[in-house]
Coordinates of C-alpha atoms in Angstrom, one line a residue:
M15 CA 108.5 92.7 70.7
E16 CA 105.3 93.5 72.7
W17 CA 107.3 94.2 75.9
K18 CA 109.7 96.5 74.0
D19 CA 106.7 98.4 72.5
E20 CA 105.1 98.7 75.9
A21 CA 108.4 100.0 77.4
E22 CA 108.6 102.6 74.6
V23 CA 105.1 103.8 75.3
K24 CA 106.0 104.2 79.0
D25 CA 109.4 105.8 78.0
S26 CA 111.0 103.3 80.3
K27 CA 114.7 102.5 80.0
M28 CA 113.8 98.8 79.8
K29 CA 113.2 99.4 76.1
Y30 CA 117.0 99.4 75.6
V31 CA 117.2 96.0 77.4
Y32 CA 114.5 94.5 75.3
A33 CA 116.0 95.9 72.1
K34 CA 119.4 94.3 72.8
A35 CA 117.7 91.0 73.7
L36 CA 115.6 91.1 70.5
S37 CA 118.6 91.8 68.4
S38 CA 120.4 88.7 69.9
L39 CA 117.4 86.5 69.3
R40 CA 117.1 87.5 65.7
K41 CA 120.8 86.6 65.1
Y42 CA 120.4 83.1 66.6
P43 CA 119.9 80.6 63.6
L44 CA 118.2 77.8 65.6
S45 CA 114.7 77.5 66.9
L46 CA 114.1 77.7 70.7
S47 CA 111.3 75.8 72.3
R48 CA 111.4 77.1 75.9
G49 CA 112.2 80.3 77.6
K50 CA 115.1 78.8 79.6
D51 CA 116.8 77.9 76.3
C52 CA 117.3 81.6 75.7
S53 CA 119.9 81.7 78.5
V54 CA 122.5 80.7 75.9
L55 CA 122.0 84.0 74.1
E56 CA 123.7 87.3 74.9
N57 CA 121.6 89.9 76.8
F58 CA 119.2 87.3 78.2
G59 CA 119.4 87.0 82.0
A60 CA 117.6 84.6 84.3
H61 CA 114.8 87.0 85.0
M62 CA 114.0 87.6 81.3
C63 CA 114.1 83.8 80.6
K64 CA 111.7 83.3 83.4
M65 CA 109.4 86.0 82.0
I66 CA 109.4 84.3 78.6
E67 CA 108.7 80.9 80.2
N68 CA 105.7 82.2 82.2
R69 CA 104.4 84.0 79.1
M70 CA 104.6 80.8 77.0
V71 CA 102.8 78.8 79.7
K72 CA 100.1 81.4 79.9
E73 CA 99.6 81.4 76.1
N74 CA 99.9 77.6 75.8
M75 CA 103.0 77.9 73.6
M76 CA 105.2 75.3 75.4
F77 CA 106.7 72.7 73.1
S78 CA 108.1 69.4 74.4
T79 CA 111.3 68.0 72.9
P80 CA 111.5 64.2 72.3
D81 CA 113.9 63.8 75.3
E82 CA 111.4 65.6 77.6
E83 CA 108.5 63.5 76.3
E84 CA 110.4 60.3 77.2
E85 CA 111.1 61.6 80.6
D86 CA 107.4 62.5 81.1
E87 CA 106.3 59.0 80.0
E88 CA 108.6 57.2 82.6
P89 CA 106.5 56.0 85.6
R90 CA 107.2 57.8 88.9
P91 CA 107.1 55.3 91.7
S92 CA 105.4 56.3 94.9
N93 CA 103.1 54.8 97.5
K94 CA 99.8 53.1 96.6
K95 CA 97.6 56.0 97.6
A96 CA 99.6 58.4 95.5
G97 CA 99.5 56.0 92.6
A98 CA 95.7 55.7 92.9
A99 CA 95.4 59.4 93.0
T100 CA 97.6 59.7 90.0
K101 CA 95.5 57.3 88.1
K102 CA 92.4 59.3 88.9
K103 CA 94.0 62.5 87.7
M104 CA 95.3 60.8 84.5
K105 CA 91.9 59.6 83.5
P106 CA 91.3 60.9 80.0
P107 CA 88.2 63.1 79.4
S108 CA 85.2 61.7 77.8
A109 CA 82.6 63.2 75.5
A110 CA 80.1 62.9 78.3
D111 CA 82.1 65.2 80.5
P112 CA 80.5 68.7 80.4
Q113 CA 84.0 70.3 80.6
F114 CA 85.2 68.3 77.6
D115 CA 85.5 70.2 74.3
S116 CA 86.1 68.0 71.3
S117 CA 87.0 70.9 69.1
E118 CA 90.2 71.5 71.1
P119 CA 93.0 69.0 70.5
Q120 CA 94.3 67.4 73.7
S121 CA 98.1 67.4 74.2
L122 CA 99.3 63.8 74.9
S123 CA 102.0 64.9 77.3
S124 CA 99.6 67.2 79.3
T125 CA 96.6 64.9 79.6
S126 CA 98.0 61.4 79.9
S127 CA 101.3 61.8 81.7
Q128 CA 101.4 64.9 83.9
P129 CA 99.1 65.2 86.9
T130 CA 97.1 68.4 86.9
K131 CA 98.4 70.9 89.4
A132 CA 96.0 72.8 91.7
K133 CA 95.5 76.3 90.5
Q134 CA 97.5 78.7 92.7
K135 CA 95.7 81.7 94.2
Q136 CA 97.0 85.0 93.0
Y137 CA 99.0 86.9 95.6
L138 CA 97.2 90.0 96.9
P139 CA 98.9 92.2 99.5
V140 CA 97.0 93.4 102.5
F141 CA 95.4 96.8 102.2
R142 CA 97.8 99.6 103.3
S143 CA 100.5 97.1 104.0
G144 CA 104.2 97.5 103.1
A145 CA 103.9 95.5 99.9
Y146 CA 100.7 97.3 98.9
A147 CA 102.3 100.7 99.4
I148 CA 105.5 99.7 97.4
L149 CA 103.5 98.5 94.4
L150 CA 101.3 101.6 94.2
A151 CA 104.3 103.9 94.7
L152 CA 106.2 102.3 91.8
L153 CA 103.1 102.4 89.6
D154 CA 102.6 106.1 90.3
K155 CA 106.1 106.8 89.2
D156 CA 105.9 104.4 86.3
N157 CA 102.9 106.4 85.0
Q158 CA 104.7 109.7 85.1
S159 CA 106.2 111.1 81.9
G160 CA 110.0 111.3 82.0
Y161 CA 110.3 108.4 84.4
R162 CA 113.9 107.2 84.4
G163 CA 112.9 103.5 84.7
F164 CA 113.7 102.9 88.3
M165 CA 113.5 104.3 91.9
T166 CA 116.1 104.3 94.6
K167 CA 115.4 102.9 98.1
S168 CA 115.1 106.4 99.8
E169 CA 112.8 107.7 97.0
L170 CA 110.6 104.6 97.2
Q171 CA 110.3 104.7 100.9
Q172 CA 109.2 108.4 100.8
E173 CA 106.7 107.8 97.9
A174 CA 105.2 104.6 99.5
Q175 CA 104.7 106.1 102.9
I176 CA 101.4 107.8 102.0
Y177 CA 99.9 104.4 101.1
C178 CA 101.1 102.6 104.2
D179 CA 99.9 102.7 107.9
A180 CA 103.2 101.4 109.2
S181 CA 106.5 103.3 109.0
M182 CA 108.8 102.5 106.1
T183 CA 111.9 103.3 108.0
K184 CA 111.3 102.9 111.8
P185 CA 110.2 99.7 113.6
D186 CA 107.1 99.8 115.7
S187 CA 108.3 100.3 119.2
Q188 CA 104.9 99.6 120.7
K189 CA 104.9 96.1 119.3
N190 CA 108.5 95.6 120.2
S191 CA 109.2 94.7 116.6
H192 CA 112.5 94.9 114.7
Y193 CA 110.8 95.0 111.3
T194 CA 109.6 97.9 109.2
A195 CA 107.1 98.0 106.3
W196 CA 110.1 98.0 103.9
N197 CA 110.8 94.4 104.8
S198 CA 107.9 93.5 102.4
M199 CA 110.3 94.3 99.5
K200 CA 112.0 90.9 100.0
L201 CA 108.6 89.1 99.4
L202 CA 107.9 91.2 96.3
I203 CA 111.3 90.3 94.8
T204 CA 110.8 86.6 95.6
K205 CA 107.4 86.6 93.9
E206 CA 109.0 88.4 90.9
L207 CA 106.8 91.4 91.1
V208 CA 109.7 93.8 91.7
V209 CA 113.2 93.7 90.3
R210 CA 116.2 94.8 92.5
R211 CA 119.2 95.8 90.4
G212 CA 122.5 96.3 92.1
G213 CA 124.4 99.5 91.8
N214 CA 125.1 102.7 93.7
P215 CA 122.4 103.4 94.6
V216 CA 120.4 100.2 94.3
Q217 CA 117.5 100.4 91.8
F218 CA 114.0 99.0 92.0
Y219 CA 111.4 98.7 89.3
L220 CA 108.2 96.7 88.5
T221 CA 108.1 93.6 86.4
I222 CA 105.1 93.2 84.0
E223 CA 103.4 90.9 86.5
G224 CA 104.0 93.5 89.3
R225 CA 102.6 96.3 87.1
N226 CA 99.5 94.3 86.3
L227 CA 98.9 93.6 90.0
A228 CA 99.5 97.2 91.0
R229 CA 97.0 98.4 88.4
K230 CA 94.4 95.9 89.9
L231 CA 95.0 97.3 93.4
Q232 CA 94.6 100.8 92.1
Q233 CA 91.4 99.9 90.3
D234 CA 90.1 98.4 93.6
V235 CA 90.8 101.6 95.4
N236 CA 89.1 103.7 92.8
S237 CA 86.0 101.5 92.8
Q238 CA 85.8 101.7 96.6
S239 CA 86.1 105.5 96.4
Q240 CA 83.2 105.7 93.9
N241 CA 81.0 103.4 96.1
S242 CA 81.8 105.4 99.2
R243 CA 80.9 108.7 97.4
G244 CA 77.5 107.2 96.5
G245 CA 76.3 108.0 100.1
G246 CA 76.5 104.4 101.4
R247 CA 73.2 103.4 99.8
G248 CA 74.6 100.1 98.7
G249 CA 75.4 97.7 101.5
S250 CA 77.7 95.7 99.4
S251 CA 80.1 98.7 98.9
Q252 CA 80.3 99.2 102.6
S253 CA 80.9 95.6 103.4
S254 CA 83.7 95.4 100.7
Q255 CA 85.4 98.4 102.3
Q256 CA 85.1 97.0 105.8
S257 CA 86.5 93.6 104.6
R258 CA 89.6 95.2 103.2
G259 CA 89.9 97.9 106.0
G260 CA 89.6 95.5 108.9
G261 CA 85.8 95.7 109.4
D262 CA 85.8 98.6 111.8
G263 CA 85.5 101.3 109.2
S264 CA 88.4 103.2 110.6
N265 CA 90.4 102.9 107.4
Q266 CA 87.7 104.3 105.2
S267 CA 88.9 107.9 105.7
Q268 CA 92.4 106.8 105.1
S269 CA 91.5 105.1 101.8
Q270 CA 89.7 108.2 100.7
D271 CA 92.9 110.2 101.3
V272 CA 94.9 107.9 99.1
V273 CA 92.2 107.9 96.4
M274 CA 92.3 111.6 96.1
S275 CA 95.8 111.3 94.7
S276 CA 95.4 108.1 92.7
E277 CA 92.1 108.6 91.0
V278 CA 92.5 108.6 87.2
D279 CA 90.4 108.1 84.2
E280 CA 91.2 104.8 82.5
D281 CA 92.3 106.6 79.3
S282 CA 94.7 108.8 81.2
E283 CA 98.4 107.8 81.5
V284 CA 99.3 110.6 84.0
V285 CA 98.3 110.2 87.6
A286 CA 97.0 113.3 89.3
T287 CA 99.1 115.7 87.4
S288 CA 96.6 117.4 85.1
N289 CA 94.7 120.5 86.3
V290 CA 96.2 120.5 89.7
C291 CA 95.2 123.6 91.6
L292 CA 96.1 124.1 95.3
E293 CA 94.0 126.7 97.1
P294 CA 95.4 129.0 99.8
G295 CA 95.6 127.1 103.1
K296 CA 95.7 123.7 101.4
F297 CA 99.4 123.7 100.8
E298 CA 102.7 124.4 102.6
I299 CA 106.0 125.8 101.3
V300 CA 108.9 123.5 102.1
L301 CA 112.6 123.9 101.5
Y302 CA 113.9 120.8 99.8
V303 CA 117.6 120.1 100.7
D304 CA 119.7 117.9 98.4
T305 CA 121.1 114.8 100.1
C306 CA 124.6 115.8 99.1
E307 CA 124.2 118.8 101.4
T308 CA 123.8 116.5 104.4
N309 CA 126.6 114.1 103.7
G310 CA 130.3 114.4 104.4
R311 CA 132.5 116.5 106.7
S312 CA 130.8 118.1 109.7
K313 CA 128.4 120.3 107.7
S314 CA 125.5 117.7 107.7
Q315 CA 124.0 118.6 111.1
D316 CA 125.2 122.2 110.9
V317 CA 122.9 123.0 107.9
I318 CA 119.9 121.0 109.1
N319 CA 120.1 122.2 112.8
E320 CA 120.6 125.8 111.8
L321 CA 117.6 125.8 109.4
Q322 CA 115.4 124.0 112.0
K323 CA 116.5 126.5 114.7
N324 CA 115.3 129.3 112.4
G325 CA 111.9 127.6 112.1
V326 CA 112.2 126.5 108.4
T327 CA 110.3 123.4 107.3
I328 CA 112.8 121.3 105.5
Y329 CA 112.7 118.0 103.6
V330 CA 115.8 116.1 102.5
H331 CA 115.4 114.8 99.0
R332 CA 117.7 113.8 96.1
L333 CA 117.9 116.7 93.7
S334 CA 119.2 116.2 90.2
V335 CA 120.5 119.7 90.0
G336 CA 121.0 122.4 92.6
D337 CA 121.3 122.1 96.3
F338 CA 118.0 123.8 97.5
V339 CA 114.6 124.4 96.0
W340 CA 111.3 125.6 97.4
V341 CA 108.3 123.4 96.8
C342 CA 104.5 123.9 97.3
R343 CA 103.0 120.6 98.5
E344 CA 99.5 119.7 99.4
I345 CA 98.8 119.1 103.1
S346 CA 97.2 115.9 104.1
S347 CA 93.6 116.3 105.3
N348 CA 93.7 113.1 107.4
L349 CA 93.2 114.4 111.0
Q350 CA 94.2 111.0 112.4
S351 CA 97.7 111.3 111.0
Q352 CA 100.1 113.1 113.3
K353 CA 102.6 113.6 110.5
R354 CA 102.1 116.2 107.8
L355 CA 102.3 114.0 104.8
T356 CA 101.4 115.1 101.3
I357 CA 98.5 113.4 99.6
S358 CA 100.5 112.7 96.5
R359 CA 104.0 113.4 95.5
T360 CA 102.6 114.3 92.0
N361 CA 101.0 117.4 93.7
E362 CA 104.3 119.0 94.4
L363 CA 105.0 122.2 92.6
V364 CA 108.4 123.9 92.5
L365 CA 108.7 127.6 93.0
P366 CA 110.7 129.4 90.3
Y367 CA 114.1 129.5 92.2
V368 CA 116.9 127.0 92.5
V369 CA 119.9 127.5 94.7
E370 CA 123.4 126.2 94.1
R371 CA 125.7 126.5 97.1
K372 CA 129.4 126.8 96.5
R373 CA 132.2 127.2 99.0
M374 CA 135.2 129.1 97.6
D375 CA 137.5 126.1 97.4
D376 CA 134.8 124.0 95.8
L377 CA 134.1 126.7 93.2
A378 CA 137.9 126.9 92.4
H379 CA 138.0 123.1 92.0
S380 CA 135.0 123.0 89.7
I381 CA 136.6 125.7 87.5
R382 CA 139.8 123.6 87.3
D383 CA 138.1 120.3 86.4
G384 CA 135.6 121.8 84.0
R385 CA 132.4 121.2 86.0
F386 CA 131.8 124.9 86.5
H387 CA 130.4 125.5 83.0
E388 CA 128.5 122.2 82.9
Q389 CA 126.8 123.0 86.2
K390 CA 125.8 126.4 85.0
H391 CA 124.4 125.0 81.8
R392 CA 122.3 122.4 83.6
L393 CA 121.0 125.1 86.0
T394 CA 120.0 127.2 83.1
Q395 CA 118.2 124.3 81.4
T396 CA 115.8 124.0 84.4
K397 CA 114.2 127.3 83.3
L398 CA 114.1 128.4 86.9
Q399 CA 116.0 131.5 88.2
P400 CA 119.3 130.1 89.4
I401 CA 120.8 131.6 92.6
Y402 CA 124.5 131.2 93.2
L403 CA 125.1 131.1 97.0
I404 CA 128.9 131.6 97.4
E405 CA 130.3 130.9 100.9
R406 CA 133.6 132.5 101.6
F407 CA 136.2 130.1 102.9
G408 CA 139.8 131.0 104.0
S409 CA 141.4 134.3 103.1
R410 CA 139.9 136.6 100.5
D411 CA 143.4 136.8 98.9
D412 CA 143.6 133.0 98.3
N413 CA 143.7 132.1 94.6
W414 CA 143.1 128.4 95.1
M415 CA 145.7 127.5 92.4
L416 CA 144.0 129.8 89.9
G417 CA 145.3 133.0 88.4
E418 CA 144.9 136.2 90.4
G419 CA 141.4 137.5 90.3
A420 CA 140.1 134.4 88.4
L421 CA 137.5 133.6 91.0
D422 CA 136.1 137.1 91.1
R423 CA 136.0 137.2 87.3
A424 CA 134.1 133.8 87.2
I425 CA 131.6 135.1 89.8
C426 CA 131.1 138.4 87.8
N427 CA 130.6 136.5 84.5
T428 CA 128.1 134.2 86.1
Q429 CA 126.1 137.2 87.3
I430 CA 126.3 139.4 84.2
E431 CA 126.5 136.9 81.2
N432 CA 124.5 134.0 82.6
G433 CA 121.9 136.1 84.5
F434 CA 122.3 134.3 87.8
L435 CA 121.5 135.9 91.1
V436 CA 124.7 135.9 93.2
Q437 CA 124.7 136.1 97.0
E438 CA 128.0 135.9 99.0
T439 CA 128.0 134.8 102.6
S440 CA 130.8 134.3 105.1
S441 CA 129.7 131.2 107.0
I442 CA 127.2 128.3 107.2
K443 CA 125.2 130.4 109.7
E444 CA 124.9 133.3 107.3
T445 CA 124.0 130.9 104.5
C446 CA 121.2 129.5 106.5
A447 CA 120.0 133.0 107.5
Y448 CA 119.7 133.8 103.7
L449 CA 117.8 130.7 103.0
T450 CA 115.5 131.5 106.0
F451 CA 114.9 135.0 104.7
M452 CA 114.1 133.6 101.2
T453 CA 111.7 131.0 102.6
R454 CA 109.7 133.7 104.6
H455 CA 109.7 136.0 101.6
L456 CA 108.4 133.3 99.2
K457 CA 105.7 132.3 101.8
K458 CA 104.4 135.9 101.8
M459 CA 104.4 135.9 98.0
Y460 CA 102.5 132.6 97.4
E461 CA 100.6 131.6 100.5
Q462 CA 97.6 133.8 99.6
K463 CA 97.5 132.7 96.0
S464 CA 96.0 129.7 94.2
V465 CA 98.9 127.8 92.7
I466 CA 98.3 125.9 89.4
G467 CA 100.5 123.0 88.3
C468 CA 101.6 122.7 84.7
R469 CA 104.2 120.8 82.7
K470 CA 107.7 122.2 82.0
T471 CA 106.9 122.9 78.4
Q472 CA 103.7 124.7 79.3
W473 CA 105.2 126.6 82.2
Q474 CA 107.7 128.4 80.0
N475 CA 104.7 130.1 78.3
K476 CA 102.6 130.5 81.5
K477 CA 105.1 131.5 84.1
D478 CA 104.5 135.2 83.5
G479 CA 100.8 134.9 83.1
G480 CA 99.8 134.8 86.8
S481 CA 98.1 137.4 88.8
D482 CA 97.7 138.6 92.4
K483 CA 95.4 135.7 93.2
E484 CA 97.0 132.8 91.2
A485 CA 100.4 131.6 90.0
F486 CA 101.5 128.9 87.6
L487 CA 104.2 126.6 88.8
M488 CA 106.1 123.6 87.3
F489 CA 105.6 120.1 88.7
F490 CA 108.5 119.1 90.9
S491 CA 108.7 115.7 89.1
D492 CA 109.3 117.5 85.8
F493 CA 112.0 119.7 87.3
N494 CA 113.8 116.8 88.9
D495 CA 113.5 114.1 86.3
S496 CA 114.4 116.3 83.3
S497 CA 117.6 117.4 85.1
V498 CA 119.1 114.0 85.6
K499 CA 122.7 113.7 84.2
K500 CA 122.7 111.9 80.9
M501 CA 124.9 108.9 80.5
N502 CA 124.2 108.2 76.8
F503 CA 125.1 111.3 74.8
K504 CA 124.2 112.1 71.2
I505 CA 127.1 112.7 68.8
K506 CA 126.4 116.5 68.9
E507 CA 126.4 116.6 72.7
M508 CA 129.6 114.5 72.9
F509 CA 131.3 116.9 70.4
A510 CA 130.3 119.9 72.5
R511 CA 131.7 118.3 75.7
Q512 CA 134.9 117.6 73.8
L513 CA 135.2 121.2 72.7
M514 CA 134.6 122.5 76.2
R515 CA 137.7 120.7 77.5
L516 CA 139.7 123.5 75.7
K517 CA 140.6 126.3 78.0
G518 CA 138.4 129.4 77.4
L519 CA 135.8 127.6 75.4
S520 CA 132.5 128.0 77.3
V521 CA 129.2 126.3 76.9
D522 CA 127.8 129.2 74.7
K523 CA 130.8 129.1 72.4
A524 CA 130.6 125.3 72.1
Y525 CA 126.9 125.6 71.4
A526 CA 127.5 128.2 68.6
I527 CA 130.1 125.9 67.0
I528 CA 127.9 122.8 66.9
Q529 CA 125.0 124.7 65.5
K530 CA 127.1 125.3 62.4
Y531 CA 129.2 122.1 62.5
P532 CA 127.0 119.4 64.3
T533 CA 129.7 116.7 64.3
V534 CA 133.5 116.4 64.1
D535 CA 133.1 115.1 60.6
H536 CA 131.4 118.3 59.5
L537 CA 134.2 120.3 61.0
L538 CA 136.9 118.2 59.4
N539 CA 135.3 118.5 56.0
A540 CA 135.2 122.3 56.4
Y541 CA 138.9 122.3 57.4
S542 CA 139.7 120.1 54.3
E543 CA 138.2 122.8 52.0
C544 CA 140.5 125.5 53.4
E545 CA 143.6 126.1 51.2
T546 CA 146.0 127.4 53.9
D547 CA 146.7 126.9 57.5
K548 CA 145.8 130.5 58.3
Q549 CA 142.3 130.0 56.8
K550 CA 141.9 126.9 59.1
E551 CA 142.9 129.0 62.1
K552 CA 140.3 131.7 61.3
L553 CA 137.5 129.3 60.3
L554 CA 135.6 129.7 63.5
A555 CA 136.7 133.2 64.5
N556 CA 133.5 135.0 63.1
I557 CA 130.9 132.7 64.6
S558 CA 128.6 134.7 67.0
F559 CA 127.7 133.3 70.4
G560 CA 125.6 134.3 73.4
L561 CA 123.0 137.0 73.8
G562 CA 125.3 139.8 72.9
G563 CA 126.3 138.3 69.6
R564 CA 130.0 138.5 70.3
K565 CA 132.5 136.7 68.0
I566 CA 134.4 133.6 69.1
G567 CA 137.6 135.3 68.0
P568 CA 140.9 134.1 66.5
S569 CA 142.4 132.8 69.7
I570 CA 139.8 130.1 70.4
S571 CA 139.5 129.4 66.6
S572 CA 143.2 128.8 66.5
K573 CA 143.1 126.4 69.5
V574 CA 140.3 124.3 67.9
S575 CA 142.2 124.2 64.6
R576 CA 145.4 122.9 66.2
L577 CA 143.4 120.3 68.1
Y578 CA 141.9 118.8 64.9
N579 CA 144.6 119.4 62.4
S580 CA 148.0 119.0 64.2
T581 CA 149.6 115.6 64.0
S582 CA 151.1 116.1 67.5
L583 CA 149.7 118.0 70.5
S584 CA 152.3 119.9 72.4

């Protein structure tokens, strides 16, 4: 129950896993004495059973069954030295022993039969090692609101790089090594600090033990930063820094760079995301390119090479919606680093434009399979200004299995009704030229301003409140995390998706219908109150939709009526 509550506070998707496990546990009629006994229940995996076992040991809640007590009382033959050592260990405590507390009952199975195990030292990763960086990167993401509950390998490597001296992706050629800092992930999984969940892509997230260790590492970094800012008056603070940094003091400046992004108050749940202000000259404007734009066909290197040839700073990143966005990100102040890494990924602010690139054949295909309206709706929900970058392919007279002029009408409606900026190009080279122009234009607009970060909900009210010297921008993490495709839909959302499968029923029309009839049951009840079939066909005709307040009309209303009232669909 405690783990479920903690997951709900963090808004982690593990809350659903714990809820299912808790439901199975409540249905089980018998008592369970050990964590491994839970493996017989549904929704209990080996990892969760191990977590319960460890927690019971920690809280001294282990219960021995009669069979296990008999096994413990059986003598274990060994050599004489081992037997003598066992006898010494099995010596019961006396009242004269200063460590003996008569007020605490002694367990017979723990004091008389089992030898005491040497206390294992807690695992602590080396400062700025691969394991250290992975734990802190996962903790940073875990502390962010809207966290989806896991990170992919590519995301984790990029996030962790700022905390690690070695490369996460490339082996050290100077040491003739074949290993990267990412190889530390295997150790973290073995020690049950990180969970690796299979899928496409593979997902990684912290266990409770891993989260506690990561918080301890973060507290150590914060305390070192406070000591170093004290002017070095205390010798103990310097020695502790040198002991973790290798004793030469060369890592002190590096640790300070990391601390600038990870310093938080103990009461704060958000890491380095409140009151972020980047002054002119302290940030760079980078074009983020979605990974899908660099995969498949021969376009991968064409787009990247053409943009780099034009002098555009690009960064390949998985975008939840759109193909290109421009991001202000803080420049690292570490002069020793040859790479221009950002101090913290939480100090990335997205400029108010998102680009969706569509080739003509891809646009036609998305119209046919229904993705066109869904993609437009998701772009609108970002609250940024969408730009539709349409790349001509083939002859202009091609209809791509659509009606004559259907593509031109769809482009025109996107521009007029949805308020998108539409730019048509004739080739990849011309597309990259437009992106280059936009990058230079945005640099002129924002490089001399102070940019202030704010949450998505706040940005909607502040986006027009800037001036010639400052601008309010949304956090990139808010933009990307809030745009992830939903897998679990609410009833109202599923009803809207069902309606949009009808030809001619757009997102705006579906939204207007579900505002009046939130579920299928509400609509069926309304149909049952109609006396004739004609009344059913005109039930939705007068519902207004969109900004212009236009009516849905009798044609769409008749289609919906036939869908939910006809016994056969033909």
